[in-house]
Coordinates of C-alpha atoms in Angstrom, one line a residue:
Chain A
M12 CA 34.2 17.7 -34.1
K13 CA 37.3 15.5 -32.6
P14 CA 36.0 14.1 -29.9
D15 CA 36.9 15.6 -26.6
K16 CA 38.1 13.6 -23.5
K17 CA 37.8 16.5 -21.3
I18 CA 33.9 17.1 -22.9
F19 CA 31.4 13.8 -22.1
L20 CA 27.5 12.9 -22.4
S21 CA 26.1 12.0 -18.3
C22 CA 23.2 10.1 -18.2
D23 CA 20.3 8.8 -15.9
W24 CA 17.8 6.6 -17.6
G25 CA 15.4 6.6 -14.7
S26 CA 12.2 3.7 -14.7
S27 CA 9.8 6.8 -16.0
R28 CA 12.6 9.2 -16.3
F29 CA 14.9 10.2 -18.9
R30 CA 17.8 12.1 -18.8
L31 CA 21.1 13.7 -20.7
R32 CA 23.5 16.1 -19.0
L33 CA 26.8 17.0 -21.8
V34 CA 29.3 17.6 -18.6
D35 CA 33.1 19.6 -18.5
A36 CA 34.8 17.2 -16.7
L37 CA 37.7 20.0 -16.0
E38 CA 35.1 22.9 -14.7
E39 CA 32.4 19.6 -13.2
K40 CA 29.8 21.9 -14.3
V41 CA 26.9 21.4 -16.8
L42 CA 27.2 22.8 -19.9
G43 CA 23.4 21.6 -21.4
E44 CA 21.0 19.5 -19.9
I45 CA 17.7 17.6 -21.6
E46 CA 15.0 16.1 -19.2
S47 CA 12.2 14.1 -21.4
G48 CA 9.3 10.9 -19.5
E49 CA 10.5 8.1 -21.8
G50 CA 11.7 6.7 -18.8
I51 CA 12.8 3.0 -19.3
V52 CA 9.9 1.4 -19.3
A53 CA 8.7 3.4 -21.4
T54 CA 11.0 2.7 -23.0
F55 CA 10.5 -0.3 -22.9
T56 CA 6.5 -0.7 -23.4
A57 CA 8.1 0.8 -26.8
W58 CA 10.5 -2.1 -27.9
K59 CA 8.0 -4.9 -27.0
K60 CA 5.5 -3.0 -29.3
T61 CA 7.9 -2.4 -32.4
G62 CA 8.1 -6.7 -32.4
K63 CA 11.3 -6.8 -33.2
A64 CA 13.5 -9.4 -32.5
E65 CA 16.0 -9.3 -29.4
P66 CA 19.0 -8.6 -30.3
H67 CA 17.9 -5.6 -32.2
R68 CA 17.1 -4.3 -29.6
F69 CA 20.7 -2.3 -27.7
A70 CA 19.7 -0.8 -31.2
F71 CA 16.1 0.9 -30.1
Y72 CA 17.7 2.0 -26.9
C73 CA 20.5 4.0 -28.8
S74 CA 18.2 5.9 -31.1
V75 CA 16.6 6.3 -28.1
I76 CA 19.4 8.1 -27.1
Q77 CA 20.8 9.6 -30.4
K78 CA 17.6 11.4 -29.9
H79 CA 18.1 13.2 -27.2
I80 CA 21.0 13.6 -28.0
G81 CA 20.3 15.5 -31.4
L82 CA 17.8 17.9 -29.5
L83 CA 20.5 18.6 -26.6
E84 CA 22.6 19.6 -29.2
Q85 CA 19.8 21.2 -31.3
K86 CA 19.5 23.5 -27.8
M87 CA 22.9 24.6 -27.3
G88 CA 23.3 24.9 -31.4
T89 CA 26.6 22.2 -31.0
K90 CA 27.3 18.8 -32.2
T91 CA 29.6 16.9 -30.6
T92 CA 30.7 12.6 -30.0
T93 CA 31.8 12.1 -26.3
P94 CA 31.3 9.4 -24.4
I95 CA 28.7 9.0 -22.7
I96 CA 27.9 7.4 -19.7
V97 CA 24.6 5.7 -18.3
S98 CA 23.6 5.1 -15.1
G99 CA 20.1 3.6 -13.7
M100 CA 17.7 0.7 -14.8
A101 CA 19.5 1.2 -19.0
S102 CA 21.8 -2.2 -17.1
S103 CA 18.3 -3.5 -16.2
T104 CA 16.1 -7.1 -17.0
L105 CA 14.0 -4.0 -19.1
G106 CA 16.4 -1.9 -19.2
M107 CA 18.9 -1.8 -23.0
K108 CA 21.3 -4.9 -22.1
E109 CA 21.1 -6.4 -18.5
L110 CA 24.3 -6.2 -16.4
P111 CA 24.9 -8.4 -13.7
Y112 CA 24.9 -7.1 -9.9
K113 CA 28.0 -5.9 -8.1
A114 CA 27.8 -7.7 -5.3
T115 CA 28.5 -5.8 -2.2
P116 CA 30.8 -4.1 -0.5
F117 CA 31.8 -1.1 -3.5
L118 CA 34.4 1.2 -3.2
I119 CA 32.6 5.0 -2.4
T120 CA 35.7 5.2 -4.9
G121 CA 33.9 3.7 -8.2
D122 CA 36.8 1.5 -9.0
D123 CA 35.3 -2.2 -7.9
L124 CA 31.8 -0.9 -10.2
L125 CA 30.7 -3.2 -12.7
I126 CA 31.1 -1.2 -16.6
D127 CA 30.2 -1.5 -19.7
E128 CA 31.8 -1.0 -23.1
T129 CA 30.3 -0.7 -25.9
K130 CA 32.0 0.4 -28.8
P131 CA 31.3 3.6 -30.8
D132 CA 30.3 1.4 -33.9
D133 CA 28.3 3.0 -37.9
N134 CA 24.9 3.6 -35.5
F135 CA 26.0 5.0 -32.9
H136 CA 28.8 7.2 -32.7
F137 CA 30.0 7.4 -28.8
P138 CA 31.8 4.7 -27.2
L139 CA 29.2 4.7 -24.6
Y140 CA 29.3 3.1 -20.9
Q141 CA 26.6 1.1 -19.0
V142 CA 26.8 1.2 -15.3
S143 CA 25.9 -1.2 -12.9
G144 CA 23.6 -1.8 -10.5
I145 CA 24.6 -4.1 -6.7
K146 CA 23.5 -6.5 -4.9
T147 CA 22.8 -7.9 -0.9
A148 CA 21.7 -11.5 0.0
D149 CA 18.2 -9.7 0.3
D150 CA 18.5 -6.2 -1.9
V151 CA 19.6 -4.9 -4.6
M152 CA 20.0 -1.3 -6.3
R153 CA 20.0 0.4 -9.4
G154 CA 21.2 4.0 -9.3
E155 CA 21.9 4.8 -7.1
E156 CA 25.2 3.5 -6.3
T157 CA 26.7 6.1 -9.1
Q158 CA 24.5 9.1 -6.2
I159 CA 26.8 7.6 -3.4
L160 CA 30.1 7.6 -5.1
G161 CA 29.5 11.5 -6.0
C162 CA 28.1 12.2 -2.2
G163 CA 32.1 14.0 -0.8
L164 CA 32.8 11.3 1.3
Q165 CA 36.4 10.7 1.7
G166 CA 36.4 7.0 2.3
D167 CA 37.5 7.8 6.8
E168 CA 34.6 8.6 8.4
A169 CA 32.5 6.3 10.6
K170 CA 30.2 4.3 9.8
Q171 CA 27.0 6.7 9.2
I172 CA 23.5 5.1 6.4
I173 CA 23.1 7.2 3.6
I174 CA 19.2 8.0 3.0
L175 CA 18.2 8.4 -0.3
P176 CA 14.8 8.5 -0.8
G177 CA 12.5 8.2 -4.0
T178 CA 9.7 5.5 -5.6
H179 CA 11.8 3.1 -3.7
S180 CA 14.4 4.8 -1.4
K181 CA 17.3 3.2 -0.2
H182 CA 19.0 3.9 3.2
A183 CA 23.1 2.8 2.0
V184 CA 25.5 1.6 4.8
V185 CA 28.5 3.0 5.0
C186 CA 31.6 2.2 6.2
G187 CA 35.4 3.3 6.0
E188 CA 35.7 3.6 2.2
K189 CA 33.0 0.7 1.2
V190 CA 29.1 0.7 1.2
V191 CA 28.6 -2.7 3.4
S192 CA 25.1 -2.9 2.6
F193 CA 21.6 -0.9 1.9
A194 CA 18.0 -1.6 3.0
T195 CA 15.1 -0.9 -0.2
F196 CA 11.7 1.1 1.3
M197 CA 8.3 0.8 -1.3
T198 CA 8.0 4.5 0.5
G199 CA 6.7 6.4 -2.6
E200 CA 5.3 3.9 -4.6
L201 CA 3.5 2.9 -1.1
F202 CA 2.4 6.5 -1.1
R203 CA 1.0 7.0 -4.5
L204 CA -1.1 3.5 -4.0
L205 CA -2.4 5.0 -1.3
A206 CA -2.9 9.0 -2.6
Q207 CA -4.4 8.0 -5.2
H208 CA -5.2 4.2 -5.5
S209 CA -6.7 3.3 -2.3
M210 CA -10.2 4.2 -0.8
L211 CA -8.5 7.2 1.3
A212 CA -7.8 8.3 -2.5
Q213 CA -10.9 10.4 -1.3
S214 CA -10.4 12.2 1.8
V215 CA -6.5 13.7 -0.1
A216 CA -6.1 16.4 -2.3
A217 CA -2.5 17.2 -3.5
G218 CA -1.9 20.5 -1.7
T219 CA 2.1 22.8 -1.7
W220 CA 4.2 22.6 1.2
D221 CA 4.1 26.3 1.9
D222 CA 0.8 26.4 3.5
I223 CA 2.3 26.2 7.4
R224 CA -1.3 24.3 7.8
H225 CA 0.1 21.1 6.5
Q226 CA 3.9 21.7 7.5
K227 CA 2.1 21.0 10.5
T228 CA -0.4 17.9 10.0
F229 CA 2.7 15.9 8.0
A230 CA 4.6 16.4 10.9
K231 CA 1.6 14.9 12.8
G232 CA 1.6 12.1 10.5
V233 CA 5.8 11.2 10.9
T234 CA 4.9 11.8 15.2
D235 CA 2.3 9.4 14.9
S236 CA 4.7 6.9 12.4
A237 CA 6.2 5.8 15.8
S238 CA 3.2 4.3 17.3
M239 CA 1.2 2.8 15.0
N240 CA 2.2 -0.1 12.0
L241 CA 1.3 1.6 8.4
L242 CA -1.7 -0.7 8.2
Q243 CA -3.9 1.0 10.9
S244 CA -1.8 4.3 10.6
S245 CA -3.0 4.8 6.9
F246 CA -7.1 4.9 8.1
R247 CA -7.0 7.8 10.0
V248 CA -5.9 9.5 7.3
R249 CA -10.2 8.4 6.2
I250 CA -10.7 9.1 10.1
N251 CA -9.3 13.0 10.1
D252 CA -12.0 12.9 6.5
L253 CA -14.4 11.6 8.3
F254 CA -14.6 13.2 11.4
H255 CA -13.4 16.8 9.3
R256 CA -10.6 17.0 11.9
L257 CA -8.6 17.5 8.9
S258 CA -8.8 19.7 4.9
K259 CA -7.9 17.3 2.1
E260 CA -4.7 19.0 1.4
E261 CA -4.3 19.0 5.2
N262 CA -4.5 15.0 4.9
Y263 CA -2.4 14.0 1.7
F264 CA 0.9 15.6 4.0
Y265 CA -0.8 14.0 7.6
L266 CA -0.1 10.4 5.0
S267 CA 2.8 11.7 3.4
G268 CA 4.3 12.0 7.2
L269 CA 2.5 8.9 7.7
V270 CA 5.0 6.4 5.3
I271 CA 7.6 8.4 5.6
G272 CA 7.2 8.8 9.2
T273 CA 7.0 4.5 8.2
E274 CA 10.7 4.7 6.2
L275 CA 13.1 6.9 8.7
Q276 CA 11.4 3.8 11.8
S277 CA 13.0 2.1 10.7
L278 CA 17.4 4.2 11.3
D279 CA 19.3 3.5 13.1
R280 CA 19.7 6.5 15.8
S281 CA 23.3 6.5 16.5
L282 CA 24.4 6.1 13.5
S283 CA 25.1 10.2 11.7
H284 CA 22.6 10.7 8.5
L285 CA 23.8 12.0 4.8
L286 CA 20.1 12.8 3.3
V287 CA 20.3 13.1 -0.5
A288 CA 17.9 14.4 -1.7
D289 CA 16.3 16.7 -4.4
K290 CA 14.9 19.2 -2.8
S291 CA 11.7 18.5 -3.5
L292 CA 11.9 15.6 -1.3
S293 CA 15.0 17.4 0.9
L294 CA 11.9 19.8 2.7
L295 CA 9.8 16.6 3.2
Y296 CA 12.9 14.6 4.1
T297 CA 14.3 17.0 6.0
K298 CA 11.3 18.0 8.6
A299 CA 10.5 14.6 9.0
L300 CA 14.0 14.7 10.8
Q301 CA 13.7 17.2 12.8
V302 CA 10.6 15.7 13.9
M303 CA 11.5 12.1 14.9
K304 CA 14.4 15.0 17.0
F305 CA 17.4 13.4 15.0
L306 CA 20.3 15.7 15.4
N307 CA 23.5 13.6 13.7
W308 CA 22.4 14.3 10.1
K309 CA 23.6 15.5 6.9
H310 CA 21.7 16.5 3.8
I311 CA 23.0 17.3 0.3
D312 CA 21.8 17.4 -3.2
A313 CA 20.6 14.8 -4.7
N314 CA 21.3 16.3 -8.4
D315 CA 25.6 17.4 -7.3
C316 CA 26.1 13.8 -6.1
L317 CA 24.8 12.3 -10.1
L318 CA 27.0 14.4 -11.1
K319 CA 30.1 14.5 -8.8
G320 CA 29.0 10.8 -9.4
H321 CA 29.5 10.2 -13.2
L322 CA 32.8 12.3 -12.9
K323 CA 34.1 9.6 -10.9
I324 CA 33.3 6.8 -13.5
Y325 CA 34.3 9.2 -15.9
R326 CA 37.9 10.0 -14.6
R327 CA 38.0 6.2 -13.4
I328 CA 37.0 4.6 -17.4
V329 CA 37.8 8.0 -20.0
D330 CA 41.5 9.5 -17.6
G331 CA 42.4 6.2 -16.8
G332 CA 41.5 5.5 -13.6
A333 CA 42.4 8.4 -12.3
K334 CA 40.8 9.6 -9.0
D335 CA 39.5 13.4 -8.0
Chain G
M27 CA -49.8 -14.7 3.0
K28 CA -49.6 -12.9 6.8
P29 CA -46.3 -11.9 8.9
D30 CA -44.7 -14.2 10.6
K31 CA -42.7 -12.8 14.0
K32 CA -40.9 -15.7 14.1
I33 CA -39.6 -15.4 10.9
F34 CA -37.5 -12.4 9.3
L35 CA -35.1 -11.5 6.5
S36 CA -31.7 -11.0 7.9
C37 CA -29.4 -8.6 5.4
D38 CA -25.6 -7.9 5.3
W39 CA -25.0 -5.0 2.7
G40 CA -21.6 -4.6 2.3
S41 CA -19.2 -2.8 0.0
S42 CA -18.6 -5.3 -2.1
R43 CA -22.1 -7.1 -1.3
F44 CA -25.1 -7.4 -1.0
R45 CA -26.7 -10.7 0.6
L46 CA -30.3 -11.9 1.7
R47 CA -31.3 -14.3 4.0
L48 CA -34.3 -15.4 5.7
V49 CA -34.6 -16.5 9.3
D50 CA -36.4 -19.2 11.4
A51 CA -36.1 -17.3 14.8
L52 CA -37.2 -19.7 16.3
E53 CA -35.1 -22.9 14.6
E54 CA -32.6 -19.8 14.8
K55 CA -31.8 -21.6 11.5
V56 CA -31.4 -19.9 7.6
L57 CA -34.2 -21.0 5.5
G58 CA -32.5 -19.7 2.4
E59 CA -29.7 -17.0 0.8
I60 CA -28.9 -15.0 -1.9
E61 CA -26.6 -12.7 -3.0
S62 CA -24.6 -10.9 -4.6
G63 CA -22.1 -8.4 -6.0
E64 CA -24.6 -5.2 -6.0
G65 CA -22.3 -4.1 -2.5
I66 CA -22.8 -0.9 -1.5
V67 CA -20.3 0.9 -3.7
A68 CA -21.9 -0.7 -7.1
T69 CA -25.4 0.8 -6.2
F70 CA -24.3 3.9 -4.9
T71 CA -22.5 3.8 -8.2
A72 CA -26.5 2.9 -9.9
W73 CA -28.2 5.4 -7.7
K74 CA -26.2 8.3 -9.2
K75 CA -26.7 7.7 -12.4
T76 CA -30.4 7.7 -12.2
G77 CA -29.8 11.7 -11.4
K78 CA -32.6 11.6 -9.2
A79 CA -32.8 13.8 -6.8
E80 CA -31.7 12.9 -3.1
P81 CA -35.7 12.6 -1.6
H82 CA -35.5 9.4 -3.7
R83 CA -32.5 7.9 -3.0
F84 CA -34.0 5.5 -0.1
A85 CA -36.7 3.9 -2.3
F86 CA -34.3 3.1 -5.1
Y87 CA -31.6 1.2 -2.6
C88 CA -35.7 -0.2 -0.9
S89 CA -36.2 -1.3 -4.8
V90 CA -32.5 -3.6 -4.8
I91 CA -33.3 -4.5 -1.5
Q92 CA -37.3 -5.6 -3.0
K93 CA -35.3 -7.2 -6.7
H94 CA -33.5 -9.7 -4.0
I95 CA -36.1 -10.6 -2.0
G96 CA -38.3 -11.9 -5.5
L97 CA -35.3 -13.2 -6.1
L98 CA -34.8 -15.3 -3.0
E99 CA -38.5 -16.1 -3.0
Q100 CA -38.2 -17.2 -6.5
K101 CA -35.7 -19.3 -5.4
M102 CA -37.2 -20.6 -2.6
G103 CA -41.4 -20.5 -3.7
T104 CA -42.6 -18.9 -1.7
K105 CA -43.7 -15.3 -0.3
T106 CA -43.2 -13.5 1.9
T107 CA -43.7 -10.6 4.1
T108 CA -41.5 -10.2 7.0
P109 CA -39.6 -7.6 9.1
I110 CA -36.0 -6.8 6.8
I111 CA -32.9 -6.3 9.2
V112 CA -29.7 -4.7 7.5
S113 CA -26.1 -3.8 8.6
G114 CA -23.1 -2.9 7.1
M115 CA -22.7 0.0 5.1
A116 CA -26.3 1.3 5.0
S117 CA -25.6 3.9 7.0
S118 CA -23.0 5.3 5.4
T119 CA -23.5 8.0 3.7
L120 CA -22.3 6.2 0.2
G121 CA -26.0 4.2 1.7
M122 CA -29.7 3.9 1.8
K123 CA -29.8 6.7 5.1
E124 CA -26.9 7.5 6.8
L125 CA -27.4 7.4 10.2
P126 CA -24.5 9.0 13.6
Y127 CA -22.3 6.3 14.6
K128 CA -22.8 4.9 18.0
A129 CA -20.6 5.9 21.0
T130 CA -17.9 3.6 22.3
P131 CA -18.3 1.4 25.0
F132 CA -21.6 0.1 23.7
L133 CA -23.4 -3.7 25.0
I134 CA -22.5 -7.0 23.6
T135 CA -26.8 -7.9 23.5
G136 CA -26.9 -5.2 21.6
D137 CA -29.6 -3.3 23.7
D138 CA -27.6 0.0 23.4
L139 CA -26.8 -0.2 19.1
L140 CA -29.1 3.0 17.3
I141 CA -31.7 0.8 15.7
D142 CA -33.7 2.9 12.7
E143 CA -36.8 1.8 11.7
T144 CA -38.8 2.5 8.2
K145 CA -42.1 1.3 8.3
P146 CA -43.5 0.0 5.4
D147 CA -45.5 1.8 2.9
D148 CA -47.7 1.0 -0.8
N149 CA -43.5 1.4 -2.5
F150 CA -41.6 -1.3 0.1
H151 CA -43.5 -4.0 2.1
F152 CA -41.4 -5.3 4.2
P153 CA -40.9 -3.3 8.3
L154 CA -36.5 -2.2 8.0
Y155 CA -34.7 -1.8 10.5
Q156 CA -31.0 -0.3 10.3
V157 CA -28.6 -1.2 12.0
S158 CA -26.3 1.9 12.7
G159 CA -22.5 1.6 13.3
I160 CA -20.1 1.8 16.1
K161 CA -17.2 5.3 16.8
T162 CA -14.5 5.7 19.1
A163 CA -12.7 8.4 19.1
D164 CA -10.3 7.8 16.5
D165 CA -12.0 4.9 14.4
V166 CA -15.3 3.7 13.5
M167 CA -16.6 0.7 11.8
R168 CA -20.1 -0.5 10.1
G169 CA -21.2 -4.2 10.5
E170 CA -18.7 -5.5 13.1
E171 CA -20.5 -5.0 15.7
T172 CA -23.4 -7.1 14.3
Q173 CA -21.5 -10.2 14.8
I174 CA -19.9 -9.4 17.4
L175 CA -23.8 -9.0 18.9
G176 CA -23.1 -13.0 17.9
C177 CA -20.0 -14.4 19.1
G178 CA -21.1 -16.0 22.3
L179 CA -19.9 -13.3 24.7
Q180 CA -21.9 -14.4 28.1
G181 CA -20.6 -10.1 29.2
D182 CA -18.6 -12.2 32.3
E183 CA -14.7 -12.5 30.8
A184 CA -12.1 -11.3 31.4
K185 CA -11.0 -8.2 28.7
Q186 CA -9.9 -9.4 25.7
I187 CA -9.5 -8.8 21.7
I188 CA -11.4 -10.0 18.3
I189 CA -9.9 -10.4 15.5
L190 CA -13.0 -9.5 12.2
P191 CA -10.0 -9.6 9.8
G192 CA -10.5 -8.7 6.1
T193 CA -10.1 -5.2 3.9
H194 CA -10.6 -3.1 6.4
S195 CA -9.6 -6.1 9.5
K196 CA -11.0 -4.8 13.4
H197 CA -9.4 -5.0 16.6
A198 CA -12.3 -5.1 18.7
V199 CA -11.6 -5.8 22.9
V200 CA -14.1 -6.5 25.0
C201 CA -14.1 -6.9 28.5
G202 CA -16.9 -8.2 30.0
E203 CA -20.0 -7.3 28.6
K204 CA -19.6 -3.6 27.0
V205 CA -16.8 -3.7 23.9
V206 CA -14.7 -0.3 24.7
S207 CA -13.2 0.1 21.8
F208 CA -11.0 -1.0 18.8
A209 CA -8.7 -0.3 16.1
T210 CA -9.1 -0.6 11.6
F211 CA -5.6 -2.0 10.0
M212 CA -6.3 -1.9 6.2
T213 CA -4.8 -5.3 5.9
G214 CA -7.3 -6.4 2.9
E215 CA -7.1 -3.4 0.7
L216 CA -3.8 -2.9 1.1
F217 CA -2.1 -6.3 0.2
R218 CA -4.9 -6.2 -2.7
L219 CA -2.7 -2.8 -3.9
L220 CA 0.1 -4.4 -3.4
A221 CA -0.6 -7.6 -5.5
Q222 CA -2.5 -6.4 -8.3
H223 CA -1.2 -2.7 -9.0
S224 CA 2.4 -1.6 -7.1
M225 CA 5.7 -3.2 -9.1
L226 CA 4.9 -6.3 -7.0
A227 CA 2.1 -7.1 -9.3
Q228 CA 4.4 -8.4 -11.8
S229 CA 6.2 -11.2 -8.9
V230 CA 3.0 -12.0 -7.5
A231 CA 0.9 -15.1 -9.0
A232 CA -2.7 -16.0 -7.2
G233 CA -2.3 -19.5 -5.7
T234 CA -4.3 -22.7 -3.6
W235 CA -4.0 -22.3 0.0
D236 CA -4.1 -26.1 0.3
D237 CA 0.5 -26.2 -1.2
I238 CA 2.8 -26.8 1.7
R239 CA 5.3 -24.9 -0.3
H240 CA 2.1 -21.8 0.3
Q241 CA 1.8 -22.3 3.9
K242 CA 5.7 -22.9 4.0
T243 CA 5.9 -18.8 2.9
F244 CA 3.2 -17.2 4.1
A245 CA 4.2 -18.6 8.3
K246 CA 8.1 -17.3 7.1
G247 CA 6.2 -13.4 5.4
V248 CA 5.1 -14.1 9.1
T249 CA 7.8 -14.7 10.6
D250 CA 10.2 -11.8 8.8
S251 CA 6.9 -9.2 9.0
A252 CA 8.5 -9.0 12.8
S253 CA 11.6 -7.5 12.2
M254 CA 11.1 -4.9 8.9
N255 CA 8.3 -2.7 8.6
L256 CA 5.9 -2.9 5.6
L257 CA 7.8 -0.8 3.5
Q258 CA 11.1 -2.8 3.7
S259 CA 9.9 -6.9 3.6
S260 CA 7.6 -6.3 0.9
F261 CA 10.3 -5.2 -1.1
R262 CA 11.3 -9.2 -0.8
V263 CA 8.3 -9.5 -2.3
R264 CA 10.6 -7.9 -5.4
I265 CA 13.9 -9.7 -4.8
N266 CA 12.0 -12.5 -4.1
D267 CA 11.5 -12.9 -8.2
L268 CA 14.1 -11.3 -9.0
F269 CA 17.0 -14.3 -7.6
H270 CA 14.8 -16.7 -8.3
R271 CA 13.6 -17.9 -4.2
L272 CA 10.0 -18.5 -4.5
S273 CA 8.1 -19.4 -7.7
K274 CA 5.2 -16.0 -8.4
E275 CA 2.5 -18.5 -6.5
E276 CA 4.9 -19.0 -3.2
N277 CA 5.1 -15.8 -3.7
Y278 CA 1.7 -14.9 -3.6
F279 CA 0.9 -16.3 0.0
Y280 CA 4.5 -14.6 1.1
L281 CA 3.1 -11.3 0.7
S282 CA 0.4 -12.4 2.3
G283 CA 2.0 -13.8 5.4
L284 CA 3.8 -10.4 5.4
V285 CA 0.9 -8.2 5.3
I286 CA -1.4 -10.1 8.7
G287 CA 2.0 -10.6 10.7
T288 CA 2.4 -6.7 10.6
E289 CA -1.7 -6.5 11.3
L290 CA -1.3 -9.3 13.6
Q291 CA 2.2 -7.6 15.6
S292 CA -0.1 -5.3 16.8
L293 CA -1.8 -7.4 19.0
D294 CA -1.7 -7.5 23.0
R295 CA -0.3 -10.9 23.6
S296 CA -0.8 -11.2 27.1
L297 CA -5.0 -11.3 26.3
S298 CA -6.6 -13.6 25.3
H299 CA -7.9 -13.3 21.0
L300 CA -11.2 -14.7 19.6
L301 CA -10.7 -14.6 15.6
V302 CA -14.2 -14.1 13.7
A303 CA -13.0 -15.7 10.1
D304 CA -14.6 -16.5 7.0
K305 CA -13.2 -20.1 6.2
S306 CA -10.7 -19.1 3.6
L307 CA -9.9 -15.8 6.3
S308 CA -10.0 -18.0 9.3
L309 CA -6.9 -20.8 7.6
L310 CA -4.6 -17.2 6.8
Y311 CA -5.2 -15.6 10.0
T312 CA -5.4 -19.7 12.4
K313 CA -2.2 -20.5 10.7
A314 CA -0.5 -16.3 11.2
L315 CA -1.9 -17.1 15.4
Q316 CA 0.2 -20.3 15.2
V317 CA 3.6 -19.0 13.2
M318 CA 3.0 -16.1 16.3
K319 CA 3.1 -18.6 18.9
F320 CA -0.2 -16.9 20.2
L321 CA -1.4 -19.5 23.2
N322 CA -5.1 -18.7 23.9
W323 CA -6.5 -17.9 21.2
K324 CA -10.1 -19.0 19.9
H325 CA -11.8 -19.6 16.0
I326 CA -15.3 -18.7 15.6
D327 CA -16.9 -18.4 12.4
A328 CA -18.3 -15.4 10.8
N329 CA -21.2 -16.2 8.8
D330 CA -22.1 -18.1 12.3
C331 CA -21.8 -14.6 14.7
L332 CA -23.6 -12.8 11.4
L333 CA -26.7 -14.6 11.9
K334 CA -26.6 -15.0 16.4
G335 CA -25.9 -10.9 15.7
H336 CA -29.3 -10.6 14.4
L337 CA -31.1 -13.2 15.9
K338 CA -30.1 -11.0 18.5
I339 CA -31.1 -7.6 16.7
Y340 CA -33.9 -8.9 15.9
R341 CA -35.6 -10.6 19.2
R342 CA -35.0 -6.5 20.8
I343 CA -36.5 -4.4 18.3
V344 CA -39.8 -7.1 16.9
D345 CA -40.2 -9.2 20.7
G346 CA -39.7 -6.1 22.1
G347 CA -36.2 -7.1 23.6
A348 CA -36.7 -9.7 24.9
K349 CA -33.0 -11.8 25.7
D350 CA -31.9 -14.2 24.8

């Protein structure tokens, strides 16, 4: 099968997840998708175990991609030799090839992102394009820049904040056609540490969002985050359990509300906000923004932004810089 | 040897440490001391492993005390059959005998603390007095109340805050002769979680306080804690490492400064403060209070407060309520 310029592989290689999608660029449609737990951290660990010398690292990571392409081809019953775009942690110190960060500001068109090309060879038959991360004087991101490109901003909007929740949430400030700065919040990681590894672990148990009582205690956590810092408020989780005020499941969402509320307390309310989140996180962040009485905000799907971000990058690098 | 009313055993049984001291109440002097890692958590785990029925629990914990008394006697070359006062987590759900919390306010004389007496029997030859913890509507403490009794407050001071740093730091508000309220901060535990179990673990390494560079980065952490919440500021630890701004040892103290600074941001600066800390924590908290330009505060040794607190309790329960 000859390379088809209208089809490409979109790879989002995060710390803990690997996701590969075959995309029809004309239709802006995902043709097939495969996902696994072989994120960058697991892959780096596997690479270290081989004991091989550093020059072999890139090929090792390519073999992981190759394996997933094989699985995707098998799933779809077709063969492919398209370009592949890789964003996320693949460009980090733990990744396949470390790339320097591009400094802010960067354009929401994606035209000034640093993209590293590796031409196909006998071992790996796909032209590979790695997207580098972004830095400010005090912060870094790898992967979220691609989602930001796909947010559908037109470049003429007033200053606003894009909220990208996750293990390490990002708040990016966009002004006109540029992302001018951003900040990281260790929200997801701290929640996990507190819920699983602190003395609070015995006071919480995962529950389902559908339960209205869980939503209520989540809202209470968001509200309480405004009046206490997290060192103090988190001990309330223990008290809720000790004083039999909340069930362990309710308490889990109370803790979630405290942590997410603490993150969102940092936002500048005079600006408008764009929440870029997948389904489960959007439920939580949407509720938090409502509880905190934010008025000027919208939500878009993170998955969709990732696709559109990769489409922008694809058009730039493969079609020679054409804009959408 | 006959019981000597002027001598008693002072036992501070915390979550992770067990400490036993033989005290001369007239001289207010520690005659001998023994310490071990058999705290309440380890003891509870050992108790669970025995598989014995609940009614045997108290005797099991007594056997742990008995063992330590034996070691202390051996060390001192003497025998003793004095009363023993036990404060700390021994009265918790994980302890030897759970006692209800006394509700705030409580008197700094110790006269209204709940003290539970167990008379000596054939198995345990020592009259045993357990001190119960304290609760407010939203918080609990077990152990710190004893230290507060020993702070040397006269009961006629203006409203002030006693800062008791630790795994779970307490800020207790004293007014006149009463402790009226307090709050808990998960400072020590969160520092440990971040330094050992988060992605920041690879960016920090324990160092010594004596190094002036470590003190400097600690101070920077305290300062930065004023302008960012902990979810954001803690990611700076990663950045300091990534951008080669600080050594891992400096970064360890930077993180410590962030966490302790965040705790102390909650203080009401219009009040005076009394820091009750052991040597290592007093170095950190003293520096933090200086950096934050607190003016109206004093420091006293936590170990000394514990001794004086137990002396107050001893006089009340053994000498029939005599005050010092």
